Every structure is written in C-alpha cells, then in structure tokens.
XYZ file of C-alpha atoms in Angstrom:
325
model
C 112.125 120.080 132.610
C 109.384 122.553 131.778
C 111.108 123.441 128.554
C 111.504 119.805 127.673
C 107.682 119.180 128.371
C 106.653 121.991 125.893
C 108.896 120.505 123.122
C 107.731 117.012 123.458
C 104.411 117.475 121.744
C 102.599 115.175 119.255
C 103.060 114.757 115.625
C 100.068 114.372 113.256
C 99.835 113.484 109.507
C 97.155 115.948 108.590
C 95.135 118.882 109.478
C 91.533 118.406 108.920
C 88.991 121.008 107.350
C 87.822 121.539 110.996
C 91.266 122.895 111.820
C 92.150 120.085 114.160
C 95.061 117.701 113.822
C 94.087 114.279 112.650
C 95.812 110.871 112.237
C 98.374 110.562 115.041
C 101.902 109.790 113.718
C 104.017 109.806 116.907
C 103.588 111.217 120.333
C 106.524 112.745 122.416
C 108.033 114.331 119.397
C 109.291 117.973 119.169
C 108.122 120.287 116.317
C 111.576 120.328 114.725
C 111.524 116.500 114.534
C 107.975 116.382 113.393
C 108.363 118.969 110.508
C 111.799 117.612 109.375
C 110.215 115.612 106.489
C 108.821 118.703 104.886
C 105.738 116.516 104.073
C 102.675 118.729 103.287
C 99.920 118.069 105.759
C 102.151 117.122 108.667
C 101.050 119.093 111.794
C 102.060 119.414 115.404
C 100.388 120.091 118.746
C 102.499 121.173 121.747
C 100.283 119.822 124.531
C 101.933 116.930 126.298
C 98.732 115.017 127.267
C 98.143 111.319 128.347
C 97.142 108.604 125.806
C 93.504 108.729 127.075
C 93.252 112.448 126.154
C 94.617 111.887 122.694
C 92.110 108.955 122.137
C 89.215 111.155 123.216
C 90.406 113.826 120.867
C 90.657 111.524 117.921
C 87.398 109.521 118.630
C 85.063 112.060 120.054
C 86.346 115.605 119.157
C 87.229 115.269 115.525
C 90.995 115.597 116.209
C 93.386 117.605 118.361
C 92.943 121.291 119.126
C 95.637 124.022 118.710
C 96.876 122.326 115.592
C 99.963 123.961 114.091
C 100.727 122.939 110.496
C 104.341 122.459 109.578
C 103.837 124.114 106.138
C 101.827 127.367 105.817
C 103.032 128.393 102.379
C 104.095 126.519 99.294
C 107.749 127.420 99.718
C 109.859 124.365 99.383
C 107.016 122.000 99.175
C 107.648 118.861 97.096
C 104.382 117.318 95.967
C 106.073 114.629 94.000
C 105.632 113.721 90.145
C 102.438 114.942 88.543
C 101.522 117.234 91.253
C 101.993 120.935 92.353
C 101.431 122.828 95.455
C 98.626 125.427 95.373
C 97.135 127.726 98.056
C 93.502 126.914 98.516
C 90.667 129.252 99.394
C 91.372 129.028 103.130
C 95.032 130.156 102.260
C 96.374 126.636 103.053
C 99.008 124.924 100.961
C 97.649 121.808 99.138
C 99.082 119.449 96.538
C 96.766 119.186 93.411
C 97.079 117.022 90.469
C 98.726 118.771 87.524
C 100.407 116.216 85.206
C 102.691 117.308 82.480
C 100.643 116.921 79.226
C 103.003 118.855 76.984
C 104.596 115.755 75.346
C 101.352 114.147 74.559
C 100.929 113.989 70.692
C 97.476 111.970 70.428
C 94.738 114.539 71.130
C 91.793 112.042 70.842
C 90.142 109.755 73.340
C 92.066 106.825 74.876
C 90.892 103.576 76.549
C 92.235 103.185 80.020
C 93.385 99.904 81.725
C 90.191 100.147 83.879
C 88.109 99.655 80.752
C 86.831 103.151 80.782
C 87.180 105.740 78.000
C 88.845 109.190 78.765
C 88.425 112.170 76.566
C 92.174 112.375 76.251
C 95.409 111.071 77.865
C 95.724 114.138 80.025
C 92.394 113.400 81.613
C 93.523 109.742 82.327
C 96.708 111.010 83.841
C 94.559 113.323 86.153
C 92.588 110.269 87.094
C 95.677 108.308 87.770
C 97.021 110.929 90.128
C 93.647 111.251 92.003
C 93.825 107.637 93.453
C 94.334 105.033 90.501
C 98.059 104.581 90.498
C 97.931 101.577 88.376
C 95.829 103.163 85.608
C 97.561 103.330 82.118
C 96.505 103.848 78.443
C 95.693 100.585 76.790
C 95.111 101.828 73.428
C 94.100 105.020 71.454
C 90.366 105.551 70.755
C 87.278 104.730 72.746
C 87.077 101.397 74.648
C 85.683 98.741 72.233
C 83.633 95.485 72.414
C 85.726 93.850 69.743
C 89.381 93.699 68.843
C 88.605 94.997 65.342
C 90.557 98.268 64.769
C 92.324 98.068 68.172
C 95.958 98.893 67.764
C 97.858 97.608 70.947
C 101.091 99.091 71.789
C 104.393 97.284 71.639
C 104.237 93.462 71.949
C 100.836 93.296 73.659
C 97.961 91.709 72.129
C 94.293 92.473 72.090
C 91.956 90.052 74.052
C 88.220 90.175 74.518
C 87.338 89.222 78.107
C 84.286 87.499 79.443
C 82.172 90.697 79.490
C 83.084 91.421 75.828
C 85.425 94.263 76.478
C 88.662 94.631 74.508
C 91.961 94.675 76.448
C 95.523 94.838 75.541
C 97.667 92.244 77.359
C 101.179 90.910 77.251
C 101.183 87.191 76.307
C 103.368 84.782 78.143
C 104.318 82.292 75.382
C 106.512 80.029 77.680
C 104.935 78.123 80.537
C 106.995 76.049 83.226
C 106.709 72.307 82.923
C 103.779 70.904 84.926
C 104.962 68.993 88.059
C 101.587 68.105 89.637
C 98.137 66.862 88.269
C 96.546 69.270 90.721
C 97.445 72.170 88.190
C 95.180 70.861 85.537
C 92.161 73.004 84.633
C 89.136 72.320 82.482
C 88.490 75.289 80.293
C 85.021 76.583 79.320
C 85.837 75.317 75.831
C 85.893 71.825 77.038
C 89.732 71.528 76.602
C 92.148 70.353 79.389
C 94.977 72.822 80.177
C 98.038 71.737 82.054
C 98.082 74.796 84.183
C 96.750 78.264 84.551
C 99.664 79.502 82.573
C 98.833 77.267 79.625
C 95.153 78.492 79.673
C 96.432 82.188 79.732
C 98.678 81.411 76.683
C 95.819 79.815 74.778
C 93.524 82.843 75.732
C 96.188 85.211 74.141
C 96.631 83.172 71.051
C 92.758 82.905 70.604
C 92.240 86.653 71.344
C 89.215 85.845 73.464
C 88.833 84.860 77.118
C 88.405 81.092 77.646
C 87.821 80.920 81.400
C 87.976 78.021 83.884
C 84.998 75.615 83.967
C 86.427 73.778 87.041
C 89.686 72.598 88.594
C 91.076 69.204 87.376
C 90.680 67.443 83.979
C 87.461 67.739 81.988
C 85.047 64.911 82.608
C 82.122 63.665 80.447
C 79.514 65.009 82.696
C 75.756 64.169 82.189
C 74.679 66.870 84.627
C 75.897 69.244 87.280
C 75.646 66.325 89.766
C 78.817 64.880 88.123
C 80.908 67.964 88.785
C 82.439 68.915 92.096
C 83.036 72.674 92.432
C 85.474 74.373 94.961
C 84.219 76.091 98.025
C 81.970 79.100 97.278
C 81.145 77.989 93.749
C 78.009 76.400 92.103
C 77.826 74.349 88.942
C 75.721 75.947 86.235
C 74.771 73.698 83.257
C 75.302 74.831 79.793
C 72.484 73.034 77.868
C 73.771 74.164 74.425
C 77.235 72.572 74.846
C 76.087 69.754 77.372
C 78.886 71.065 79.794
C 78.938 72.353 83.371
C 80.763 75.418 84.704
C 81.650 76.398 88.271
C 80.653 79.825 89.073
C 80.452 82.222 91.949
C 77.022 82.723 93.240
C 77.163 84.970 96.251
C 77.165 88.254 94.377
C 74.824 90.934 95.632
C 73.568 93.377 92.984
C 73.467 97.163 93.362
C 70.421 99.061 92.211
C 70.378 98.833 88.457
C 70.380 101.906 86.101
C 68.001 101.891 83.055
C 71.020 101.785 80.743
C 72.399 98.624 82.266
C 69.819 96.103 80.895
C 71.216 93.093 79.052
C 69.707 90.562 76.735
C 70.746 87.138 77.805
C 71.292 83.884 75.911
C 67.844 82.596 76.903
C 66.454 85.655 75.090
C 65.277 87.310 78.274
C 65.981 90.810 79.256
C 67.564 91.406 82.719
C 67.986 94.768 84.496
C 71.769 94.243 84.721
C 74.412 91.637 83.994
C 74.614 91.011 87.722
C 70.765 90.375 87.882
C 71.259 87.851 85.102
C 73.922 86.048 86.934
C 71.705 85.917 89.967
C 68.960 84.365 87.836
C 71.434 81.764 86.417
C 72.564 80.784 89.881
C 68.971 80.431 91.150
C 68.070 78.296 88.122
C 71.300 76.378 88.018
C 71.778 77.087 84.213
C 74.485 79.014 82.507
C 73.417 82.405 81.016
C 75.689 84.713 78.914
C 75.139 88.173 77.623
C 74.077 88.293 73.971
C 74.208 92.041 73.846
C 73.452 95.109 75.925
C 69.992 96.509 76.213
C 66.622 94.924 75.719
C 66.304 91.835 73.600
C 63.724 93.660 71.543
C 65.390 96.828 70.865
C 68.973 96.497 69.890
C 71.309 94.361 67.789
C 74.811 93.106 68.515
C 76.217 95.121 65.615
C 74.735 98.334 67.057
C 76.190 97.627 70.494
C 79.839 97.295 69.019
C 79.648 100.959 67.931
C 78.324 102.392 71.202
C 80.667 104.284 73.552
C 81.099 102.370 76.711
C 82.383 104.635 79.521
C 81.014 102.597 82.514
C 82.679 99.214 81.959
C 82.864 97.246 85.212
C 86.277 97.822 86.738
C 86.227 94.329 88.071
C 86.305 92.873 84.519
C 89.623 94.544 84.170
C 90.896 92.973 87.460
C 89.639 89.637 86.462
C 91.280 89.590 83.006
C 94.467 90.968 84.556
C 94.698 88.163 87.054
C 93.953 85.585 84.310
C 96.394 86.856 81.895
C 99.271 88.328 84.020
C 99.077 86.123 87.184
C-alpha cells in the first residue's frame, strides 16, 4: 500500500516560473501515466494529499511544491508545426515560435486578416504562432484604406468596410430562398434586402460595406421616433439622407492617443472614432469619419497613402461576420 501511495501523485499541466506545479490536470495519477503524452510543460508531484491541500497550494501558494517536470531536455519533444524546442536561460526546455519561412517568395510587407501591416510574411507567421491562430495574409503590400491597387488572391474580392479599411473576402453569390419575412433587413443605403446573405452579396458586388440600418423592411420614417431598434441599440438620424440607423451605444472608450483623432462628417475633430460614436449617441445623430486626423490638418487623399499598422481588430471581426456568416 505504501508503494501505491507514493505512485499515486498528481499530474499538472505546467511548471511555473516560481518552480511550482500549476494548473491541476488529474489527481491520483502515477508519474508514468502523467508523462506518457510527452507534452512539454506537463509536471508531476508525488505527494498524495487531500483536495483541500491541493486547493490551498493552487490559490494561496502559487502552485504545488516539489514539482517534477516530465521533460527536462529537448529530447523527443514535439512542439508541433511552426515551433521548435529550445533550452531557455534556466536550462528548461521550451517551445518557441520558429515558422518555416524558406518557401516565402514575397519579401515585402503584407496586410494581415487582422487589418494590421506586417513587415513581411515571416513576421505574420510568428504573430500567428504566438496566439492568433486565425491570422492569415490578405494581400501583399501595406494595409490600405482603398481597394485601389489591392490584388486579392484567388477568387476573393476587395471590400472596404465601415472603418474604411480594405479587406479581401470570398463572395457568396448564391443565397437560399427566403422563407420568412423576419429575415428582411433595411440596409444603410435605404434598400430592402431579403436576408443577411443577400446583403453580404450586395456588399461584395459593390466593393464597399453597406451595413444594416435596422431589421425588417425599410420604412418612410420622418424621424427616429418612427423606427423601432432591437434591444441594446439606439436610433441615430442621418439628416443628409433623411434616414435612421440603429447603432450600439454602450461602448466605453479607452484613453485616446494623439494619433487617433478623426474628422467627422459634422466637420468636428474628435479624439478618436470611439469618442465620435459616443458623441453621436448622446446627440442622436449619425456621424461618420471623413478622414483621420484633425479637420484642419489633413486631407482624405493624404490619408489614403499613410501606413496603418494599428487598425482596430474588431473592424475585421465585424466585416468577417457580415461577409462570411
């Protein structure tokens, strides 16, 4: 029984920088069973202790003491595609990002699917490895604010989204037959679309995001009082087009940087696009970005040529959901 007690220790998913075992995988497991997977980071403790002690170790002590790592060298360590095992400064084996860039022919900058410019495709592959598994190359060259000079790969098409960023998307040209009037959507262009698929198709053919004004067929509204928005949205009135648009108005803005200022359609400079949206919501009127920077210091033509390495990731998420969903 004593031999069995020593063998039935606890299996952990990682050893922390403090040397303790962290993230409990399975209690009552022998070292042989725990280390069978060969996964780097898996560790084991031989103490057969009650759950209350395990809980105290994890919550108050930063992990379990006497932590024994399953792997102490890089021998037979499989880190998976795009990674390799390397001994760190503390002589511990670690998997690090090391994508194979030998077959990359284009050496210049590329625009990623997150809307950010990377100095080359190898830099993008490293970012993908470090925690962005869905990141891919959209097109060669810096990310642009216009579809001009954007060469999309394969059958994908360039589309400019609501934040004036160019994306390469695959257009779905066939939409299923509409079976319910609840699927109707009123576009920001004042046109009724039979479904979200039909709106996505029109967006692709147009090459610019249309967006949803509100659910249901478009109505001849005289003001926002005539438009009923879904929960969590507020109607903003577009005086220029005499149309209403339902928008989310609960966004909290982070502290703005000096380079995030935008010139809005009311010819007012706002600290950021988020601040502009907050102002629009408080006034109940639709505001759109004319161009980046102060209204007094920049033109739209200049803006098109600027490098944009800090595009909002959510813009990509939004356009992806509209075009691919």
